[in-house]
XYZ file of C-alpha atoms in Angstrom:
201
model
C 9.456 -8.995 -36.722
C 6.437 -8.977 -34.659
C 4.427 -6.265 -34.051
C 5.725 -5.180 -31.003
C 8.959 -4.827 -32.297
C 7.952 -2.817 -35.101
C 6.913 -0.378 -32.835
C 9.485 -0.326 -30.271
C 11.915 0.059 -32.696
C 9.819 2.877 -34.413
C 9.980 3.930 -30.614
C 13.678 3.824 -30.793
C 12.775 1.482 -26.813
C 15.507 -0.985 -26.212
C 13.984 -4.001 -25.168
C 15.628 -3.073 -21.975
C 13.524 0.537 -22.081
C 10.468 -0.586 -22.546
C 10.504 -3.040 -19.790
C 11.536 0.249 -17.367
C 8.844 1.878 -18.341
C 5.980 -0.684 -18.273
C 7.047 -2.484 -16.077
C 6.856 -5.954 -17.805
C 9.846 -7.882 -17.586
C 12.453 -8.614 -20.239
C 11.419 -11.957 -20.362
C 7.944 -11.802 -21.305
C 8.564 -8.913 -23.647
C 11.244 -11.006 -25.589
C 8.339 -13.625 -25.435
C 6.170 -11.386 -26.977
C 8.227 -10.410 -30.054
C 9.333 -13.969 -30.786
C 5.520 -14.917 -31.563
C 3.485 -15.029 -28.431
C 0.735 -13.159 -28.223
C 0.555 -10.211 -25.319
C -2.918 -10.258 -24.014
C -4.796 -8.637 -20.337
C -3.070 -7.520 -18.426
C 0.548 -7.256 -20.278
C -1.785 -6.471 -23.616
C -3.088 -3.329 -22.035
C -0.250 -1.872 -20.565
C 2.511 -2.101 -23.016
C -0.169 -0.519 -25.486
C -1.127 1.926 -23.136
C 3.018 2.913 -22.711
C 3.479 2.085 -26.240
C 0.502 4.779 -26.614
C -0.796 2.931 -29.336
C -4.094 1.129 -29.378
C -4.434 -2.691 -28.108
C -5.549 -3.442 -31.444
C -2.000 -2.987 -33.255
C -0.912 -5.080 -31.041
C -2.350 -7.852 -32.028
C -2.014 -7.641 -35.790
C -0.171 -10.286 -36.779
C 2.473 -9.989 -39.980
C 2.363 -12.364 -42.433
C 5.851 -13.484 -43.535
C 7.167 -13.739 -46.539
C 9.222 -16.907 -46.989
C 7.625 -19.929 -48.401
C 7.747 -23.177 -47.013
C 8.199 -26.160 -49.197
C 7.349 -30.096 -48.084
C 7.660 -31.850 -50.409
C 5.941 -34.461 -49.058
C 3.993 -35.091 -46.404
C 4.921 -35.878 -42.413
C 2.864 -37.645 -39.651
C 4.408 -36.459 -36.485
C 2.331 -36.790 -33.246
C 0.576 -34.202 -31.122
C 2.904 -33.660 -28.084
C 5.619 -33.872 -30.935
C 3.421 -30.961 -32.280
C 3.312 -28.813 -29.536
C 6.514 -29.067 -28.622
C 8.056 -27.712 -31.927
C 5.725 -25.509 -31.446
C 6.545 -24.631 -28.178
C 9.486 -23.154 -29.127
C 9.617 -19.712 -31.315
C 12.870 -18.429 -32.919
C 14.601 -20.567 -29.670
C 12.532 -18.185 -26.787
C 9.670 -20.521 -24.872
C 6.390 -20.065 -24.889
C 5.144 -19.314 -21.090
C 2.767 -21.918 -20.352
C 1.689 -20.098 -16.767
C -1.415 -22.782 -16.041
C 1.197 -24.839 -15.525
C 3.578 -22.942 -13.515
C 1.439 -21.833 -11.435
C 0.150 -25.559 -10.681
C 3.761 -26.136 -10.063
C 4.645 -23.789 -7.209
C 1.185 -23.579 -6.496
C 2.157 -27.105 -5.840
C 4.490 -26.582 -2.656
C 0.567 -24.475 -0.600
C 0.124 -28.476 1.012
C 3.923 -28.961 2.855
C 4.194 -25.236 4.085
C 4.190 -26.224 7.202
C 7.053 -29.188 6.524
C 9.882 -27.708 4.634
C 11.872 -31.131 3.982
C 8.656 -32.022 1.576
C 7.946 -28.520 0.362
C 10.226 -29.006 -2.963
C 9.404 -32.308 -3.927
C 5.563 -31.833 -5.391
C 6.867 -29.128 -8.166
C 9.546 -30.647 -8.714
C 8.233 -34.042 -9.512
C 5.408 -32.472 -11.592
C 8.265 -30.719 -13.257
C 9.928 -33.763 -14.265
C 6.744 -35.477 -14.906
C 6.104 -32.162 -17.914
C 8.685 -31.924 -18.840
C 8.471 -28.997 -18.084
C 12.335 -27.103 -18.218
C 11.442 -23.790 -18.963
C 13.510 -21.119 -16.386
C 11.208 -19.970 -14.195
C 9.895 -23.757 -13.016
C 13.564 -23.795 -11.762
C 13.702 -20.525 -9.857
C 9.675 -21.911 -7.926
C 11.443 -25.008 -7.113
C 14.843 -23.416 -6.737
C 13.667 -21.078 -3.740
C 11.324 -23.892 -2.034
C 14.952 -26.065 -1.607
C 16.487 -23.166 -0.347
C 13.316 -22.093 1.780
C 13.657 -26.168 2.487
C 17.793 -25.808 3.724
C 16.794 -22.462 5.825
C 13.979 -22.671 7.779
C 15.131 -25.620 9.542
C 17.829 -24.499 11.090
C 16.661 -21.369 12.146
C 13.960 -23.300 13.620
C 16.775 -25.103 15.702
C 18.512 -21.552 16.404
C 15.898 -20.535 18.146
C 14.975 -24.872 20.031
C 19.155 -24.325 20.671
C 18.377 -21.037 22.405
C 16.175 -23.078 24.564
C 13.475 -20.020 24.713
C 10.483 -21.242 25.597
C 8.083 -24.068 23.702
C 5.804 -20.999 22.416
C 9.047 -19.057 20.499
C 9.197 -22.815 18.888
C 5.573 -22.696 17.644
C 5.576 -18.994 16.947
C 8.602 -19.649 14.990
C 7.375 -22.623 13.590
C 4.039 -20.972 12.018
C 6.907 -18.206 11.817
C 8.154 -20.137 8.729
C 5.328 -21.212 7.611
C 3.105 -18.049 7.388
C 6.574 -17.251 5.214
C 5.914 -19.109 2.522
C 1.993 -20.076 1.973
C 3.190 -16.228 2.010
C 5.827 -16.529 -1.254
C 4.270 -18.940 -3.118
C 0.474 -16.803 -3.748
C 2.478 -13.674 -4.536
C 4.504 -15.576 -7.383
C 0.764 -17.148 -8.189
C -0.277 -13.332 -8.692
C 2.777 -12.449 -9.994
C 2.286 -15.329 -12.758
C -0.157 -14.575 -13.318
C -0.460 -11.320 -14.442
C 2.800 -11.077 -15.230
C 4.217 -14.105 -16.007
C 7.118 -14.613 -13.656
C 8.046 -14.325 -10.146
C 7.877 -11.590 -6.915
C 9.908 -13.508 -5.429
C 13.391 -15.606 -6.575
C 16.577 -16.747 -5.915
C 19.311 -14.749 -7.607
C 21.082 -18.190 -8.473
C 19.424 -22.041 -9.299
C 19.931 -24.696 -7.244
C 19.224 -27.516 -10.261
């Protein structure tokens, strides 16, 4: 049992109640309780919310279970990382890769039809199948569908070339803002500020 889970249960709080009090997502709390070490903002916020010192959340608990190994097993580094990345069925959050996937849409923010291709390709090649990566790509696919529709509606209304240009600039800036705001949330809260309530992929 992790220190966070132990302290949370001592204070008679559910994961959802702790998430509401701290502003940390339930997903992040689940990851920490599964073995991910809290850092920075997350560590300070949880310690403050639970009224304990930061060190108390970082004390590891030695498992009483014994692991017997009859013979050495050779596995490559990739397989080791893959096994380590799963703790009690919860994926460890790779914030660096998730930020790269999110920010890879920036160069194509002005071209909605292609804005989801870089993150999709990175997800495929790195085999990053986490839910948050899918949420990022789903949002970009949604914007790739909606943006041209809005642009075409404005063009068909014949409001003038200035309106068409302003619409294109507005859609681009909106997407840039969404990408950058989500990058900030990934760094601070290990989640997304803007996402869909459904998954496209």
